[in-house]
PDB file of C-alpha atoms in Angstrom:
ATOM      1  CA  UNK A   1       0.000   0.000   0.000  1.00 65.00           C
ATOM      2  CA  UNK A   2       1.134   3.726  -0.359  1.00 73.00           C
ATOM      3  CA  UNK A   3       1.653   5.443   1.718  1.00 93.00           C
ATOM      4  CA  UNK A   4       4.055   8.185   3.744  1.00 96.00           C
ATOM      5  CA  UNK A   5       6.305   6.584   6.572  1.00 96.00           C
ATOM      6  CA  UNK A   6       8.187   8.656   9.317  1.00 96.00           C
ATOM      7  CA  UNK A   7      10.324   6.845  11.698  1.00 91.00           C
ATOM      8  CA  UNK A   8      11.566   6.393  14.676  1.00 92.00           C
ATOM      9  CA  UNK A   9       7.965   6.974  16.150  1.00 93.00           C
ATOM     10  CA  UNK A  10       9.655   7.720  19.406  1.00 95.00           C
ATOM     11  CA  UNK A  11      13.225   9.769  19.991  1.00 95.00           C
ATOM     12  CA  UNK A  12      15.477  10.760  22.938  1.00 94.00           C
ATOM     13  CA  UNK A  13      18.141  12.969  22.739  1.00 92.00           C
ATOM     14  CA  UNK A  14      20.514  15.200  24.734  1.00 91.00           C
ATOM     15  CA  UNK A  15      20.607  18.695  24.630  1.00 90.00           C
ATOM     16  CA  UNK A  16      23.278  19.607  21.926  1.00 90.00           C
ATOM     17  CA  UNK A  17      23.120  17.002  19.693  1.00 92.00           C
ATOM     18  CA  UNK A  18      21.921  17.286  16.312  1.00 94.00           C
ATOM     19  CA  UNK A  19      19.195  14.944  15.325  1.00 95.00           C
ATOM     20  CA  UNK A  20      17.551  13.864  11.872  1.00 96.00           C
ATOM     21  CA  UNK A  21      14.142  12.341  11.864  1.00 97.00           C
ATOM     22  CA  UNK A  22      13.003  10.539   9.090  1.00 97.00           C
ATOM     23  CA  UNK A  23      10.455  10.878   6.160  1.00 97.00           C
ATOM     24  CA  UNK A  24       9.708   8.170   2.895  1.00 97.00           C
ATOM     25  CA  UNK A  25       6.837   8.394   0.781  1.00 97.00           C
ATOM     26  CA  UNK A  26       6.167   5.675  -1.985  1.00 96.00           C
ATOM     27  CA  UNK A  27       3.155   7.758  -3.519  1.00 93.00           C
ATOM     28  CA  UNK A  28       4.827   9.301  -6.207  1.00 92.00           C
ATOM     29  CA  UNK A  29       4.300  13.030  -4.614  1.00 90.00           C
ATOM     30  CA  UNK A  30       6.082  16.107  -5.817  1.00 88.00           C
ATOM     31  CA  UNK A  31       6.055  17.965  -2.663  1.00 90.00           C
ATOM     32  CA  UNK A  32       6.663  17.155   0.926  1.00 93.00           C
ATOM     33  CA  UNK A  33       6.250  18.811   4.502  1.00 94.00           C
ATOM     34  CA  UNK A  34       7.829  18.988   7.312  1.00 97.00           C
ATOM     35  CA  UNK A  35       5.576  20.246  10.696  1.00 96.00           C
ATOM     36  CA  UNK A  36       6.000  21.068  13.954  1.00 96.00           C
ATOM     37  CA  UNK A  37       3.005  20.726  16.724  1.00 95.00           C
ATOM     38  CA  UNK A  38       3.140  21.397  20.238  1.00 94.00           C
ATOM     39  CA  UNK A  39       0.715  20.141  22.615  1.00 89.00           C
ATOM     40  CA  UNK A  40      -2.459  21.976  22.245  1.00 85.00           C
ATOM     41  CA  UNK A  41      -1.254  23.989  19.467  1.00 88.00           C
ATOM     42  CA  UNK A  42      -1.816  23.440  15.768  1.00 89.00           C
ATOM     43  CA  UNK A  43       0.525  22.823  12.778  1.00 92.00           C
ATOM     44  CA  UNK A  44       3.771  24.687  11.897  1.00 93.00           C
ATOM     45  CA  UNK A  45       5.496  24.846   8.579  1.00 93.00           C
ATOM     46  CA  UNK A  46       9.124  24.288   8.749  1.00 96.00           C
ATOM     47  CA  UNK A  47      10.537  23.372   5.932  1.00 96.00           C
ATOM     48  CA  UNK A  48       8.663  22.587   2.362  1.00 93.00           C
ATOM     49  CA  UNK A  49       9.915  21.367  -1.123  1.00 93.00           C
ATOM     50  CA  UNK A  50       7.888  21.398  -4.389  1.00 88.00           C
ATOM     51  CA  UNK A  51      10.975  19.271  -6.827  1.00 89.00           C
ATOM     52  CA  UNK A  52      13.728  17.016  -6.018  1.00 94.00           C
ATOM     53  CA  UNK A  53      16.916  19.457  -4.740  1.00 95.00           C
ATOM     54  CA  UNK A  54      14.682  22.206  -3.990  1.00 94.00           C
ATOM     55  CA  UNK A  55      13.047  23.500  -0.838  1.00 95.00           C
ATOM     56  CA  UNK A  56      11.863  26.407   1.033  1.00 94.00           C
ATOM     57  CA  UNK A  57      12.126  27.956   4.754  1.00 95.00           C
ATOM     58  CA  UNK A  58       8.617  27.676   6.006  1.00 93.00           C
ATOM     59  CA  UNK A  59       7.278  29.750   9.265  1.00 92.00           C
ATOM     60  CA  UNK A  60       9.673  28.346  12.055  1.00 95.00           C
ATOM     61  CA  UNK A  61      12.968  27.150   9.950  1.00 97.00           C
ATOM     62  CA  UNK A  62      15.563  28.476  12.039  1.00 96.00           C
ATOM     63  CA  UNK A  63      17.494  25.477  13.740  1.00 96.00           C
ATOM     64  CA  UNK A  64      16.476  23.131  11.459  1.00 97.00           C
ATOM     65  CA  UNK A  65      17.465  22.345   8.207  1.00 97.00           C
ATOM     66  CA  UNK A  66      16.207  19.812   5.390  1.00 98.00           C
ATOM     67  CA  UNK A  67      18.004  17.672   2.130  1.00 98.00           C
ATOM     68  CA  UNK A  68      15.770  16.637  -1.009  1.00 97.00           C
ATOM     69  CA  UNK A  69      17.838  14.308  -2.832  1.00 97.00           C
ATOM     70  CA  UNK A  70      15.590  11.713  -3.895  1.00 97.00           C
ATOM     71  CA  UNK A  71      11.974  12.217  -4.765  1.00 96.00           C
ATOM     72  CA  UNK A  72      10.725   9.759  -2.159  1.00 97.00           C
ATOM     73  CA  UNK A  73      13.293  11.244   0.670  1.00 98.00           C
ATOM     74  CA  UNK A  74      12.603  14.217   2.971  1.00 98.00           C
ATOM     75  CA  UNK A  75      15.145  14.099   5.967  1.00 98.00           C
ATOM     76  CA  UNK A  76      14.722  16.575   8.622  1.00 98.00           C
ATOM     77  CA  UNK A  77      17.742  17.384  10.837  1.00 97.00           C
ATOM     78  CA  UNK A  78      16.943  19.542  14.030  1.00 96.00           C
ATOM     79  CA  UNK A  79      20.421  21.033  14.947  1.00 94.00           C
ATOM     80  CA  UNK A  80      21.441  22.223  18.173  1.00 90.00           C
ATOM     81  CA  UNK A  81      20.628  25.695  17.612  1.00 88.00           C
ATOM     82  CA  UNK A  82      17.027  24.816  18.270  1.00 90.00           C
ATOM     83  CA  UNK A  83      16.496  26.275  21.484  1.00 89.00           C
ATOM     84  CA  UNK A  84      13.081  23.825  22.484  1.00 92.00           C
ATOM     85  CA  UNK A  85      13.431  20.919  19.742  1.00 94.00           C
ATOM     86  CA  UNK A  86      10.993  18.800  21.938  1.00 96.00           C
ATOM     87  CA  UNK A  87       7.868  18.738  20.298  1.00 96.00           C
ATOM     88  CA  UNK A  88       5.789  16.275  17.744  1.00 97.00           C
ATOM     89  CA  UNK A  89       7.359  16.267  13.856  1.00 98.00           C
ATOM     90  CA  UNK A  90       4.878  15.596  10.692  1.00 97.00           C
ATOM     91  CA  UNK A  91       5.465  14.954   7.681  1.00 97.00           C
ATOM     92  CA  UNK A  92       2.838  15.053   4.936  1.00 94.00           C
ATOM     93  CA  UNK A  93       3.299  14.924   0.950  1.00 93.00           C
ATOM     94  CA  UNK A  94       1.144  16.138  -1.808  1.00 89.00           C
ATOM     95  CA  UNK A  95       0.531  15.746  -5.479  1.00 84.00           C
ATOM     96  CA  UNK A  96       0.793  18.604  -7.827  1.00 74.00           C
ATOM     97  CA  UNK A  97      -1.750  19.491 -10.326  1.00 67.00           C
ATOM     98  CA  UNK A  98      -0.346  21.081 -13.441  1.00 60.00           C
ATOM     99  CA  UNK A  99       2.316  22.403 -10.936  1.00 59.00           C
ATOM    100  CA  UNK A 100      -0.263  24.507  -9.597  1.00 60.00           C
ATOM    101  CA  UNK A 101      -2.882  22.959  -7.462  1.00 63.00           C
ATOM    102  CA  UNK A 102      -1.669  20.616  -4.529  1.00 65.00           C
ATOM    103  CA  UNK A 103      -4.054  18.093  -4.045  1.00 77.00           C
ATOM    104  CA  UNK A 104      -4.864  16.279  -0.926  1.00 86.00           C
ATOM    105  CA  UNK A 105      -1.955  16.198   1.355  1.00 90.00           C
ATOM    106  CA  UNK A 106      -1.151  12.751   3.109  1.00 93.00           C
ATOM    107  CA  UNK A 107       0.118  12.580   6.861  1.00 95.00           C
ATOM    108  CA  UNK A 108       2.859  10.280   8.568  1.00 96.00           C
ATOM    109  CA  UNK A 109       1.650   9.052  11.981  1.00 95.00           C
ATOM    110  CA  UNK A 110       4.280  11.447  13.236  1.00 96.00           C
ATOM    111  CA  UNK A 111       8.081  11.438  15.345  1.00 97.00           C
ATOM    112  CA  UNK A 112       7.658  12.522  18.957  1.00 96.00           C
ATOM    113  CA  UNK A 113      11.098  13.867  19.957  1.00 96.00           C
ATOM    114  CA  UNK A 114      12.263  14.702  23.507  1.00 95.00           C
ATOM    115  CA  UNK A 115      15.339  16.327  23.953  1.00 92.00           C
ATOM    116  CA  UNK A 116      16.643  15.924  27.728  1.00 89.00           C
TER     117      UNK A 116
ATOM    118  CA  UNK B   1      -0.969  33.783   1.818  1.00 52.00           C
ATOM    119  CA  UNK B   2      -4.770  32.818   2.669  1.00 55.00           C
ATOM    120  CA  UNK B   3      -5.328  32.955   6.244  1.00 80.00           C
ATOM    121  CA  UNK B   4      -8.296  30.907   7.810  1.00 89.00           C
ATOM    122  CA  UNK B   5      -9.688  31.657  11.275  1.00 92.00           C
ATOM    123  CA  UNK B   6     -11.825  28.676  13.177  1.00 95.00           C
ATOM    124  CA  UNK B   7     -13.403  28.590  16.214  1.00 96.00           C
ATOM    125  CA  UNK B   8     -10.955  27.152  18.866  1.00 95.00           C
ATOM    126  CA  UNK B   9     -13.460  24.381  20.614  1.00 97.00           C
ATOM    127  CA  UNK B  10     -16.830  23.445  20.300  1.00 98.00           C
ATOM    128  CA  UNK B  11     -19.157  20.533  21.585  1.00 97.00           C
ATOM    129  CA  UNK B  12     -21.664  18.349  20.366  1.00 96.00           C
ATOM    130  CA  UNK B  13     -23.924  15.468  21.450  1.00 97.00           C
ATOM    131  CA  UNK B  14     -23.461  12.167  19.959  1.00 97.00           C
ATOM    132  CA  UNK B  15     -25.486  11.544  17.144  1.00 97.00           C
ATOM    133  CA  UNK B  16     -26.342  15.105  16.646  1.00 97.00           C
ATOM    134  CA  UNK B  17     -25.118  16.962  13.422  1.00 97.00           C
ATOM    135  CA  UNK B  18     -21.596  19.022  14.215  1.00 98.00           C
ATOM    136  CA  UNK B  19     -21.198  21.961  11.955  1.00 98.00           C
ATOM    137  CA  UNK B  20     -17.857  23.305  12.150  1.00 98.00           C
ATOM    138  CA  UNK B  21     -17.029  26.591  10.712  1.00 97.00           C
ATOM    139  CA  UNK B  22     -14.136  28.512   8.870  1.00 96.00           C
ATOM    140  CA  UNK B  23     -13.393  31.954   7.678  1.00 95.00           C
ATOM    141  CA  UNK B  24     -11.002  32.452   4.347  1.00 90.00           C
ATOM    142  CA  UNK B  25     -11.836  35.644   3.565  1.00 88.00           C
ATOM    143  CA  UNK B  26      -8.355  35.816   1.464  1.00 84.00           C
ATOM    144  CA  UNK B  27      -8.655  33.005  -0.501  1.00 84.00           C
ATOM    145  CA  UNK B  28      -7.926  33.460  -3.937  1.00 79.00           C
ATOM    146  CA  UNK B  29     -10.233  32.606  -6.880  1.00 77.00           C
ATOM    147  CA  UNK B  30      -8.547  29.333  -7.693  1.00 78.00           C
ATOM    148  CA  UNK B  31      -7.914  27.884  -3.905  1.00 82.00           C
ATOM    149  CA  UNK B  32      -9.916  24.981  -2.939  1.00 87.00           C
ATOM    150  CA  UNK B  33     -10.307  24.381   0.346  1.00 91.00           C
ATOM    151  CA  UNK B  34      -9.592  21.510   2.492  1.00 92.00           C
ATOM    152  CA  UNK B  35     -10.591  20.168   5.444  1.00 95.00           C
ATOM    153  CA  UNK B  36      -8.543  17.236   7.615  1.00 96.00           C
ATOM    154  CA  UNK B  37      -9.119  16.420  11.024  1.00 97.00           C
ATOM    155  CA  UNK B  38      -6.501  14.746  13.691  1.00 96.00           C
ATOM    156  CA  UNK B  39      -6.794  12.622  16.111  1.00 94.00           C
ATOM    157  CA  UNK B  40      -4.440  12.634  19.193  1.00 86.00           C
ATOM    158  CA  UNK B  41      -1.656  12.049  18.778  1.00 84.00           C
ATOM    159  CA  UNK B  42      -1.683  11.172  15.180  1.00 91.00           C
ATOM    160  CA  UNK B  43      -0.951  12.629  11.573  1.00 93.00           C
ATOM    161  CA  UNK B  44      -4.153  14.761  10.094  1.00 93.00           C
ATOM    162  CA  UNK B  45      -6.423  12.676   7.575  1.00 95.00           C
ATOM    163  CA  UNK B  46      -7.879  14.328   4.854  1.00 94.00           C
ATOM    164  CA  UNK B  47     -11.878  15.195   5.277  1.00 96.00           C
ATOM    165  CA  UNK B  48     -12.959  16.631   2.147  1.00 95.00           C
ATOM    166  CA  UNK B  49     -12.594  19.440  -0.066  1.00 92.00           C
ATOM    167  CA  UNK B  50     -14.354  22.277  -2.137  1.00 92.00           C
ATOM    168  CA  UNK B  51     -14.100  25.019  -4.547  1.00 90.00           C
ATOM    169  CA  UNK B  52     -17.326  26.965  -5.514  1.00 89.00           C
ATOM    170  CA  UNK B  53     -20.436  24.275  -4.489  1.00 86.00           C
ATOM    171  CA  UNK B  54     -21.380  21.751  -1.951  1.00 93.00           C
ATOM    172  CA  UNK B  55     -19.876  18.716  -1.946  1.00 95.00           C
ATOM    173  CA  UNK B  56     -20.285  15.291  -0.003  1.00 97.00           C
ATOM    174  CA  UNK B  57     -18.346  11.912   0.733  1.00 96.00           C
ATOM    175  CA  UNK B  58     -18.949   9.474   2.993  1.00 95.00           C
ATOM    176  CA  UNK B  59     -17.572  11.486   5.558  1.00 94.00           C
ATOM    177  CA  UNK B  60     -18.694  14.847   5.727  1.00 97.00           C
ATOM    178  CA  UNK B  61     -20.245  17.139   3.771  1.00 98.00           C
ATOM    179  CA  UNK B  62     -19.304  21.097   2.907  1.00 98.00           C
ATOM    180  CA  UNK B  63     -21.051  23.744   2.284  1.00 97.00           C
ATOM    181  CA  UNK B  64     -19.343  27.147   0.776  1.00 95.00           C
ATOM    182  CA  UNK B  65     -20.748  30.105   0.945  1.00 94.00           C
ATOM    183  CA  UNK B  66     -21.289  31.859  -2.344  1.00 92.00           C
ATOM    184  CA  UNK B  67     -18.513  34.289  -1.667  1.00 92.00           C
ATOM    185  CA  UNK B  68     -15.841  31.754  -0.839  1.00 91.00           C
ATOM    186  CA  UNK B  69     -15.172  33.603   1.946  1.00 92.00           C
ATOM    187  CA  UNK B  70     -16.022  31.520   4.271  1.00 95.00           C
ATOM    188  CA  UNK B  71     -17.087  27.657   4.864  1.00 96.00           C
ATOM    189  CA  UNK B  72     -18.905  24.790   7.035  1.00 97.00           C
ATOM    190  CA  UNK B  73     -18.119  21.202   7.173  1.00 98.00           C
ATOM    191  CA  UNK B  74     -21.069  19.069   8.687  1.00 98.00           C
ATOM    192  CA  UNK B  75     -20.675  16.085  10.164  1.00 98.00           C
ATOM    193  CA  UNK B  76     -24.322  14.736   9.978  1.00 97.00           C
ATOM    194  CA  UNK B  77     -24.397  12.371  12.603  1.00 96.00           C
ATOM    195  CA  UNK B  78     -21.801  12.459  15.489  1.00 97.00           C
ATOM    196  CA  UNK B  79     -19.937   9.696  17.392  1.00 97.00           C
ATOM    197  CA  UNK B  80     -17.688   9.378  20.235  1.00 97.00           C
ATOM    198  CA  UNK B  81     -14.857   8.886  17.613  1.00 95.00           C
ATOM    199  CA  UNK B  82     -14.732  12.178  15.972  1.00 97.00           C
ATOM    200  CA  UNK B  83     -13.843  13.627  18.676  1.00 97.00           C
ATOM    201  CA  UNK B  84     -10.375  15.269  17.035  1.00 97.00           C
ATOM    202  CA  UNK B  85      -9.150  18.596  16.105  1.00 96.00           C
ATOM    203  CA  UNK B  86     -10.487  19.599  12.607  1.00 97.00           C
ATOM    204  CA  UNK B  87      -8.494  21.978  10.162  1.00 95.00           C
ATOM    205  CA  UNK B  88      -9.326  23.793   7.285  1.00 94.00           C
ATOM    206  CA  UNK B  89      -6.830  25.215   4.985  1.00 90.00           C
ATOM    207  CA  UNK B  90      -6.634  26.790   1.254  1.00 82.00           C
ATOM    208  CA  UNK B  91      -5.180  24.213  -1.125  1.00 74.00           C
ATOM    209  CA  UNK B  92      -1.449  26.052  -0.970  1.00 59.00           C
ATOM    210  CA  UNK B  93      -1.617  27.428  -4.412  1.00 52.00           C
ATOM    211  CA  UNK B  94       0.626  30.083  -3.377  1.00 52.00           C
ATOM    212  CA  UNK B  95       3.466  28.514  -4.512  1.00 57.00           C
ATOM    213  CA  UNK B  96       2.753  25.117  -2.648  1.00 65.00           C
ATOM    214  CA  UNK B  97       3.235  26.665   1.022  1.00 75.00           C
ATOM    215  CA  UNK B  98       0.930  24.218   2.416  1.00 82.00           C
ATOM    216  CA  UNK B  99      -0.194  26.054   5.951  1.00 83.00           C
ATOM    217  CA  UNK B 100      -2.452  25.186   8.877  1.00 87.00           C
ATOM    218  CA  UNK B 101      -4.111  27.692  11.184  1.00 85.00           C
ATOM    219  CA  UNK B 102      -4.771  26.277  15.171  1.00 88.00           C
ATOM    220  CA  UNK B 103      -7.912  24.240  14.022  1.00 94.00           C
ATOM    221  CA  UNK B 104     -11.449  23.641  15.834  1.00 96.00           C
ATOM    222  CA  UNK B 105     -11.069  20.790  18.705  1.00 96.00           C
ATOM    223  CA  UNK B 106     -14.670  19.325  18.563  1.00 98.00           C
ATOM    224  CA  UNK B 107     -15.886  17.166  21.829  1.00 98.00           C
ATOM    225  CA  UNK B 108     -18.486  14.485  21.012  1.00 98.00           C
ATOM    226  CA  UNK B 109     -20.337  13.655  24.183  1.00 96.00           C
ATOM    227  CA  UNK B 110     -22.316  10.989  24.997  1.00 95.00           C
TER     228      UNK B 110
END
């Protein structure tokens, strides 16, 4: 089945050590997501690409920083210039229309990371 | 960038109809909207979506106002299990900057 897979589900790390959480889709999408929610708070754009080797700051890049090298691949590293990494990471991918229209985005189940 | 504005809670009784609403008074001409919901703890799952009329799915159903600027999704008949946070958002046309405002938690009670 298709589908959009982040992993570890679950991370732990210490304060000042960088950390990259990963995202695979196998749906053929164009563009993928990165988000940041904190409890009882919505979603935040971090990072977004459109095409393979391409991507754009979102709302909240700073400390983080992203690769698109293959079209299924979306790594997302937090660095430790982060100053409160510890939060839950989603990443979602969507189809593009005619390079125009995005259609329906799809959702990973999510990376909780805790930075201690 | 369109901006959307939704009530932060709202309740409803099981098996009663929940109609969530959204404002997008910004969208553009061309910007469907979308509407996901998430449960806790989990990734958003896509709802439905619109442009200029009504649709329905097996889900939900939407109504648009005739202005686009704003929109409703109804959930007919309520259960326990969408209880969730529920997001609407333009389709991202602006360049594929897919954004989500802070989303409607809806409480289904018993």
């Amino acid at each position: 089945d298709g589908g959009i897979t982040q992993s570890p589900k679950y991370l732990f790390r210490k304060e000042g050590q960088n950390v990259t959480l990963s995202c695979e889709q196998n749906l053929n999408h164009d563009a993928m997501y990165w988000y940041r929610q904190d409890p009882g708070q919505g979603l935040r754009l971090i990072y977004y690409s459109q095409i393979v080797n391409d991507f754009q700051k979102g709302d909240i890049a700073e400390g983080y920083s992203v690769s698109r090298e293959k079209k299924e691949s979306f790594p997302l590293t937090v660095t430790s210039a982060q100053k409160n990494p510890t939060a839950f990471y989603l990443c979602a991918s969507t189809a593009t229309d005619r390079g125009m229209w995005n259609t329906e985005a799809f959702f990973g189940q999510g990376t909780r990371l805790t930075v201690v | 960038d369109a901006k959307t504005t939704q009530p932060p809670s709202m309740d409803c009784a099981e098996g009663r109809a929940a109609n969530l609403p959204c404002n997008h008074s910004t969208i553009s001409g061309n910007e469907y909207v979308y509407w996901y919901r998430q449960i806790h703890s989990q990734g958003p799952q896509y709802i439905i979506h619109g442009l200029k009329n009504n649709e329905t799915n097996e889900m939900a159903s939407l109504i648009i106002t005739e202005d686009r600027k704003s929109s409703t999704l109804i959930l007919p008949h309520a259960t326990l299990r969408d209880t969730a946070v529920y997001y609407c958002t333009p389709d991202g046309t602006s360049y594929g900057k897919l954004t989500f405002g802070q989303g409607t938690i809806l409480t289904v009670h018993p």
